[in-house]
Amino acid sequence: MLPSLRIVDYQELVVLRPPCASPALLYGAVVLSLPRPKTIRGIVVRHVIRYELTIPGHKVERGIIRTEEETRVSGPCTLAAGEHLFEWSLKIPHDTTPGECCLYGWIRHWLEAVVEGGGILGRDLVHEKRMWAEINVAPEDDAPNYQQQQMLGLLDELGPYNITLESSCLKVGGVLDFSINLPSIPQTVAIRSITLSVTETFELSSPHPTSTSKSLRLVGPKQRIVHLDGSSPRSTPTRWAHGMAITTSEPADGEFALVEKGEGFEVLYQARIPGCDALHPSTGTARGPTPISVTHEMCVEVRYVLPERGKVRNAKLCQAIRFSSCCCTPLPPYSPEPAAVDRLPLGPRYNCACLLDIQSLVGDTKDHLPSYSSSSMTPVPDFHAKLLR
Ligand SMILES: [Zn+2]
Ligand SMILES: [Zn+2]
């Protein structure tokens, strides 16, 4: 029988919350089994990040990003035959490079335990376990991660606008409430379509640059989250298969809505954010070199016609936005009830937003849904009540 080493009882998922200053704590134990007494030089547990990077036109690069996170759980000693358990803890800074998997490669996290001199012929005994480090961009103190993003301004032809995105957690695979309010239109307009889309930008660069290595910035395709046009159902308010739109204006043929001079216009829509097969969490600013980092921009486009001029116009409003990982949903609190044991996480896909239907996601957050009727400038049926039906 040979000496063996296992990492046990550790968390598989670390939620990174940049720019949170105090690091996340990861803890567990290692079990060393010895068939006969052995003198070792020490035991170390460390956090290791591996990556694979494919910059188009270049060779695939694989490597390790060294982190400073390691802990020495034992110094030199002589151990008796049998099983020995050592507990350990590691501090993971919140600006650690998060996990990634995309067209251009991946970034994965491991825990590595090493018994120095614990193997045969005095070699090191090594054991590795996969772990996940997922980004959550929601502010920690803002329970339960309720987020709002707003665009306010004035357009010559559409007047003042107020666009809001609200979500209980703005994450990949999540649900958001989109609203666009044009409270006072200065001239009659026929609105053709309203689109909310998101675009990803990938920054690719080698963490170990050489004279031939390159870095590259690539912009992904525009992904539509909401698209409303003349083919959208007309009756108002209408509940749609994947959401809801409410407008108080009378739609005209071939248009989404006709709004007379001086009138207001509002659309509320509940939309699903694309899942992790299409969208990646926003990386944020990580410490040290990062092979793949992702940023997002959302754009709202209103296509409209001024009847006396006839030409289709496009108002485009864009803003940076950040998405949390679909896997960052906090785990349920500890319960001493035996039933809770069955629901212990089997990995970070537990509670993954992508796997839940829209009702489960909305159901979790129904107390925090906004009620639009009180604040909107046009009389809009109560969004909250409709949604909960
Ligand atoms: Zn997912
Ligand atoms: Zn997920």
Coordinates of C-alpha atoms and ligand atoms in Angstrom, one line a residue:
M1 CA 0.0 0.0 0.0
L2 CA 1.2 3.5 -0.9
P3 CA 0.7 6.8 1.0
S4 CA -2.3 8.6 -0.2
L5 CA -3.7 12.2 0.1
R6 CA -7.2 13.6 -0.2
I7 CA -8.8 17.1 0.1
V8 CA -12.1 16.7 2.0
D9 CA -14.9 18.8 3.3
Y10 CA -14.2 22.0 1.4
Q11 CA -16.4 24.5 -0.4
E12 CA -16.6 24.0 -4.1
L13 CA -17.8 27.5 -4.8
V14 CA -16.3 30.8 -3.9
V15 CA -18.4 33.9 -4.7
L16 CA -16.2 36.8 -5.7
R17 CA -17.6 40.2 -4.9
P18 CA -15.2 42.9 -6.2
P19 CA -14.4 45.5 -4.9
C20 CA -15.1 43.9 -1.4
A21 CA -11.9 44.4 0.6
S22 CA -12.0 41.5 3.1
P23 CA -11.2 38.2 1.3
A24 CA -13.5 35.3 1.1
L25 CA -12.6 32.4 3.4
L26 CA -12.2 28.9 2.0
Y27 CA -11.7 26.0 4.4
G28 CA -11.5 22.3 4.5
A29 CA -9.2 19.5 5.5
V30 CA -6.7 17.1 4.0
V31 CA -6.5 13.4 5.0
L32 CA -3.1 11.7 4.7
S33 CA -3.1 7.9 4.9
L34 CA 0.3 6.3 5.7
P35 CA 0.9 2.5 5.5
R36 CA 3.9 3.0 7.8
P37 CA 5.5 5.8 9.8
K38 CA 6.9 8.6 7.7
T39 CA 9.0 11.7 8.1
I40 CA 7.7 14.6 5.9
R41 CA 9.0 18.1 5.3
G42 CA 5.6 19.8 5.5
I43 CA 2.1 20.1 4.1
V44 CA 0.9 23.0 1.9
V45 CA -2.6 23.8 0.5
R46 CA -2.7 26.3 -2.3
H47 CA -5.1 27.9 -4.8
V48 CA -4.1 27.4 -8.4
I49 CA -5.6 28.9 -11.6
R50 CA -5.1 27.2 -14.9
Y51 CA -6.1 28.6 -18.3
E52 CA -6.2 27.9 -22.0
L53 CA -6.2 30.8 -24.3
T54 CA -6.8 30.8 -28.1
I55 CA -6.1 34.2 -29.7
P56 CA -7.4 33.8 -33.2
G57 CA -4.5 33.4 -35.6
H58 CA -2.2 32.2 -32.8
K59 CA -1.3 28.9 -31.2
V60 CA -3.3 27.6 -28.3
E61 CA -1.6 28.7 -25.0
R62 CA -2.0 26.7 -21.8
G63 CA -0.6 27.7 -18.5
I64 CA -0.9 28.5 -14.8
I65 CA -1.5 31.8 -13.1
R66 CA 0.3 31.7 -9.8
T67 CA -1.7 33.0 -6.9
E68 CA -0.2 34.0 -3.6
E69 CA -2.9 32.1 -1.8
E70 CA -1.3 29.2 0.1
T71 CA -1.2 27.9 3.6
R72 CA 1.3 25.7 5.4
V73 CA -0.7 23.3 7.6
S74 CA 2.2 21.3 8.9
G75 CA 6.0 21.7 9.2
P76 CA 8.6 19.0 9.2
C77 CA 7.5 16.1 11.4
T78 CA 7.4 12.3 11.7
L79 CA 3.9 10.8 11.5
A80 CA 2.8 7.4 12.7
A81 CA 1.1 4.8 10.3
G82 CA -2.6 5.4 9.8
E83 CA -4.9 8.3 8.8
H84 CA -4.0 11.9 9.7
L85 CA -6.4 14.8 9.3
F86 CA -5.2 18.4 8.9
E87 CA -7.5 21.3 8.7
W88 CA -6.7 24.3 6.6
S89 CA -8.1 27.7 5.5
L90 CA -7.3 30.0 2.6
K91 CA -8.2 33.6 2.0
I92 CA -9.3 34.2 -1.6
P93 CA -9.2 38.0 -2.5
H94 CA -12.4 39.2 -4.2
D95 CA -10.4 40.6 -7.2
T96 CA -9.1 37.1 -8.1
T97 CA -9.5 36.2 -11.8
P98 CA -13.0 34.6 -12.0
G99 CA -13.7 31.3 -13.8
E100 CA -14.4 31.6 -17.5
C101 CA -15.3 29.4 -20.4
C102 CA -15.8 30.9 -23.9
L103 CA -14.9 30.6 -27.5
Y104 CA -11.4 31.8 -26.8
G105 CA -10.5 29.4 -23.9
W106 CA -11.2 28.8 -20.3
I107 CA -10.0 29.8 -16.8
R108 CA -10.4 27.2 -14.1
H109 CA -9.6 27.0 -10.4
W110 CA -8.1 24.2 -8.4
L111 CA -7.1 23.5 -4.9
E112 CA -3.7 21.7 -4.6
A113 CA -2.5 19.9 -1.5
V114 CA 1.1 18.9 -1.3
V115 CA 2.8 16.7 1.3
E116 CA 6.5 17.5 0.8
G117 CA 8.5 14.4 1.0
G118 CA 5.3 12.3 1.6
G119 CA 5.5 10.2 -1.6
I120 CA 7.7 7.2 -2.5
L121 CA 11.5 7.9 -2.5
G122 CA 11.0 11.2 -0.7
R123 CA 9.0 12.7 -3.6
D124 CA 6.1 15.1 -3.0
L125 CA 2.6 13.7 -2.7
V126 CA 0.1 15.8 -4.6
H127 CA -3.7 15.9 -4.7
E128 CA -5.9 18.4 -6.6
K129 CA -9.6 19.2 -6.5
R130 CA -11.5 21.4 -8.8
M131 CA -13.3 24.5 -7.3
W132 CA -15.3 27.4 -8.8
A133 CA -14.8 31.1 -8.4
E134 CA -17.8 33.0 -9.7
I135 CA -18.3 36.7 -9.9
N136 CA -21.2 38.5 -8.2
V137 CA -21.3 42.2 -9.0
A138 CA -24.3 43.0 -6.7
P139 CA -23.4 45.2 -3.7
E140 CA -23.2 42.9 -0.7
D141 CA -25.0 45.1 1.8
D142 CA -28.0 45.7 -0.6
A143 CA -30.0 42.6 0.4
P144 CA -31.3 40.8 -1.6
N145 CA -28.9 42.0 -4.3
Y146 CA -31.5 44.3 -5.8
Q147 CA -30.1 46.3 -8.6
Q148 CA -31.3 49.2 -10.7
Q149 CA -29.8 50.8 -13.7
Q150 CA -31.2 53.9 -15.2
M151 CA -30.7 56.1 -18.3
L152 CA -32.3 59.6 -18.1
G153 CA -32.1 62.3 -20.7
L154 CA -33.7 64.4 -23.4
L155 CA -34.0 63.7 -27.1
D156 CA -34.9 66.4 -29.6
E157 CA -37.7 64.4 -31.3
L158 CA -38.9 62.1 -28.5
G159 CA -38.5 64.5 -25.5
P160 CA -37.4 63.4 -22.1
Y161 CA -36.8 59.7 -21.6
N162 CA -36.4 57.4 -18.5
I163 CA -35.2 53.9 -19.2
T164 CA -34.7 51.5 -16.3
L165 CA -33.5 48.0 -15.9
E166 CA -34.4 46.4 -12.5
S167 CA -33.5 43.0 -11.3
S168 CA -33.2 41.2 -8.0
C169 CA -29.9 40.0 -9.3
L170 CA -28.5 41.1 -12.6
K171 CA -27.0 37.8 -13.6
V172 CA -26.6 35.6 -16.6
G173 CA -29.8 33.6 -17.0
G174 CA -31.7 35.9 -14.7
V175 CA -34.8 38.0 -15.0
L176 CA -35.0 41.7 -15.5
D177 CA -37.8 44.3 -15.6
F178 CA -37.3 46.7 -18.5
S179 CA -39.2 49.9 -18.7
I180 CA -39.0 52.8 -21.1
N181 CA -41.0 55.9 -20.4
L182 CA -41.4 58.9 -22.8
P183 CA -43.6 61.1 -20.7
S184 CA -44.1 64.0 -23.0
I185 CA -43.5 63.6 -26.8
P186 CA -43.0 67.0 -28.5
Q187 CA -44.5 65.9 -31.9
T188 CA -46.6 63.0 -33.1
V189 CA -44.4 59.9 -33.7
A190 CA -45.1 56.4 -34.9
I191 CA -42.9 54.0 -32.9
R192 CA -41.8 51.1 -35.1
S193 CA -39.8 49.0 -32.6
I194 CA -38.0 49.1 -29.3
T195 CA -35.0 46.8 -28.8
L196 CA -32.9 46.2 -25.7
S197 CA -29.7 44.4 -26.6
V198 CA -26.4 43.5 -24.9
T199 CA -22.9 43.2 -26.5
E200 CA -19.9 41.5 -25.0
T201 CA -16.3 42.5 -25.5
F202 CA -13.5 40.0 -24.9
E203 CA -10.0 41.2 -24.0
L204 CA -7.6 38.4 -24.7
S205 CA -4.0 38.6 -23.6
S206 CA -1.3 36.1 -22.5
P207 CA -0.5 36.3 -18.8
H208 CA 3.0 35.2 -19.8
P209 CA 3.7 37.6 -22.7
T210 CA 6.6 36.8 -25.1
S211 CA 7.9 38.8 -28.0
T212 CA 5.5 37.1 -30.4
S213 CA 2.4 37.1 -28.2
K214 CA -0.5 39.4 -29.0
S215 CA -3.4 40.8 -27.2
L216 CA -6.7 41.2 -28.9
R217 CA -10.0 42.9 -28.3
L218 CA -13.0 41.2 -29.9
V219 CA -16.6 42.4 -29.9
G220 CA -19.2 39.6 -29.8
P221 CA -22.6 39.7 -31.7
K222 CA -25.4 41.9 -30.5
Q223 CA -27.8 39.8 -28.4
R224 CA -31.4 40.9 -28.2
I225 CA -33.0 40.7 -24.8
V226 CA -36.2 42.6 -25.7
H227 CA -37.7 43.3 -29.1
L228 CA -41.1 44.9 -29.6
D229 CA -42.5 45.7 -33.0
G230 CA -45.6 45.8 -35.1
S231 CA -45.9 42.0 -35.0
S232 CA -46.0 42.0 -31.2
P233 CA -49.5 41.4 -29.8
R234 CA -51.7 44.5 -29.9
S235 CA -54.2 44.3 -27.1
T236 CA -53.1 46.3 -24.0
P237 CA -52.2 45.2 -21.5
T238 CA -51.2 41.8 -22.8
R239 CA -49.4 39.0 -21.1
W240 CA -46.9 37.4 -23.4
A241 CA -45.5 33.9 -23.4
H242 CA -42.1 35.1 -22.2
G243 CA -43.0 38.4 -20.6
M244 CA -45.4 41.3 -20.6
A245 CA -45.6 44.6 -22.3
I246 CA -48.0 47.4 -21.3
T247 CA -48.6 50.5 -23.3
T248 CA -51.4 53.0 -22.9
S249 CA -51.2 54.3 -26.4
E250 CA -53.2 53.1 -29.4
P251 CA -51.0 51.1 -31.8
A252 CA -51.4 51.9 -35.5
D253 CA -51.1 49.5 -38.4
G254 CA -47.6 48.3 -39.0
E255 CA -46.3 50.2 -36.0
F256 CA -45.7 49.2 -32.4
A257 CA -47.4 52.4 -31.2
L258 CA -48.6 55.8 -32.4
V259 CA -48.1 58.6 -29.8
E260 CA -49.8 62.0 -30.4
K261 CA -48.0 65.3 -29.6
G262 CA -47.9 66.0 -25.9
E263 CA -48.9 62.4 -24.9
G264 CA -46.8 60.0 -22.9
F265 CA -45.7 56.5 -23.8
E266 CA -44.6 53.7 -21.5
V267 CA -43.6 50.1 -22.0
L268 CA -42.9 47.6 -19.2
Y269 CA -41.4 44.3 -20.1
Q270 CA -40.1 41.4 -18.1
A271 CA -37.3 39.7 -19.9
R272 CA -35.0 36.7 -19.4
I273 CA -31.3 37.6 -19.6
P274 CA -29.5 35.1 -22.0
G275 CA -28.1 32.0 -20.3
C276 CA -24.4 31.0 -20.0
D277 CA -24.5 29.3 -23.4
A278 CA -24.7 32.7 -24.9
L279 CA -23.7 35.3 -22.3
H280 CA -20.7 35.4 -20.0
P281 CA -20.4 37.1 -16.6
S282 CA -18.6 40.4 -16.5
T283 CA -15.1 39.9 -15.3
G284 CA -14.4 43.3 -13.7
T285 CA -10.9 44.3 -12.8
A286 CA -8.9 41.3 -11.6
R287 CA -5.6 41.4 -9.8
G288 CA -2.6 40.4 -12.0
P289 CA -2.7 39.4 -15.6
T290 CA -6.0 37.9 -16.9
P291 CA -6.0 35.9 -20.1
I292 CA -9.7 36.5 -20.8
S293 CA -11.7 39.4 -19.5
V294 CA -15.3 40.2 -20.5
T295 CA -17.2 43.6 -20.4
H296 CA -20.7 44.4 -21.4
E297 CA -22.6 47.2 -22.9
M298 CA -26.4 47.4 -23.2
C299 CA -28.2 49.5 -25.8
V300 CA -31.8 50.6 -26.2
E301 CA -32.9 51.4 -29.7
V302 CA -36.1 53.1 -30.5
R303 CA -37.0 53.1 -34.2
Y304 CA -39.6 55.7 -35.1
V305 CA -41.2 57.7 -37.9
L306 CA -42.3 61.4 -37.8
P307 CA -45.4 61.2 -40.0
E308 CA -44.8 64.5 -41.8
R309 CA -41.2 63.5 -42.7
G310 CA -41.7 59.8 -43.4
K311 CA -38.1 58.6 -42.9
V312 CA -37.3 56.0 -40.2
R313 CA -35.2 57.3 -37.4
N314 CA -33.2 55.5 -34.8
A315 CA -32.6 56.7 -31.3
K316 CA -29.8 54.6 -29.7
L317 CA -28.8 54.9 -26.0
C318 CA -26.0 52.8 -24.6
Q319 CA -24.5 52.2 -21.2
A320 CA -22.0 49.9 -19.6
I321 CA -23.6 47.1 -17.6
R322 CA -22.3 44.2 -15.5
F323 CA -23.7 40.7 -15.1
S324 CA -23.1 38.3 -12.2
S325 CA -22.4 34.7 -12.9
C326 CA -25.5 32.4 -13.2
C327 CA -23.9 30.2 -10.5
C328 CA -23.5 32.9 -7.9
T329 CA -27.0 32.5 -6.3
P330 CA -26.3 32.2 -2.6
L331 CA -26.9 28.8 -1.1
P332 CA -29.8 28.3 1.3
P333 CA -29.0 29.0 4.9
Y334 CA -28.1 26.1 7.1
S335 CA -31.0 24.2 8.6
P336 CA -30.8 21.5 11.3
E337 CA -33.8 19.7 9.6
P338 CA -32.8 16.4 8.0
A339 CA -34.7 17.4 4.8
A340 CA -32.1 20.1 4.2
V341 CA -29.4 17.4 3.9
D342 CA -30.9 16.2 0.7
R343 CA -30.5 19.6 -0.8
L344 CA -26.9 19.9 -0.1
P345 CA -25.1 21.4 -3.1
L346 CA -23.6 18.8 -5.5
G347 CA -21.6 21.6 -7.1
P348 CA -22.0 25.1 -8.2
R349 CA -24.7 24.3 -10.7
Y350 CA -26.9 24.0 -7.7
N351 CA -29.2 27.0 -7.8
C352 CA -27.9 28.0 -11.2
A353 CA -30.2 30.6 -12.7
C354 CA -30.0 29.0 -16.2
L355 CA -31.6 25.8 -14.9
L356 CA -34.6 27.6 -13.3
D357 CA -37.7 28.6 -15.2
I358 CA -38.8 32.3 -15.2
Q359 CA -41.5 31.6 -12.6
S360 CA -39.1 30.1 -10.1
L361 CA -36.8 33.1 -10.5
V362 CA -39.6 35.6 -10.2
G363 CA -41.1 33.7 -7.3
D364 CA -38.0 34.1 -5.3
T365 CA -38.1 37.9 -5.7
K366 CA -41.7 38.8 -5.8
D367 CA -41.5 40.9 -2.6
H368 CA -38.9 43.1 -4.3
L369 CA -40.6 43.7 -7.7
P370 CA -41.1 47.4 -8.4
S371 CA -44.7 48.7 -8.6
Y372 CA -44.6 51.0 -11.6
S373 CA -48.1 52.4 -11.3
S374 CA -47.2 54.9 -8.5
S375 CA -44.2 56.5 -10.1
S376 CA -45.1 56.5 -13.8
M377 CA -46.4 59.6 -15.5
T378 CA -49.0 57.8 -17.6
P379 CA -51.7 55.6 -16.0
V380 CA -50.4 52.0 -16.3
P381 CA -52.2 49.0 -14.9
D382 CA -50.6 47.6 -11.8
F383 CA -47.6 45.6 -13.0
H384 CA -47.0 43.9 -9.7
A385 CA -50.5 42.5 -9.3
K386 CA -50.6 41.2 -12.9
L387 CA -47.3 39.5 -12.6
L388 CA -48.2 37.6 -9.5
R389 CA -51.4 36.2 -10.9
Ligands
ZN1 ZN -25.6 29.0 -16.6
ZN2 ZN -24.7 28.7 -13.7

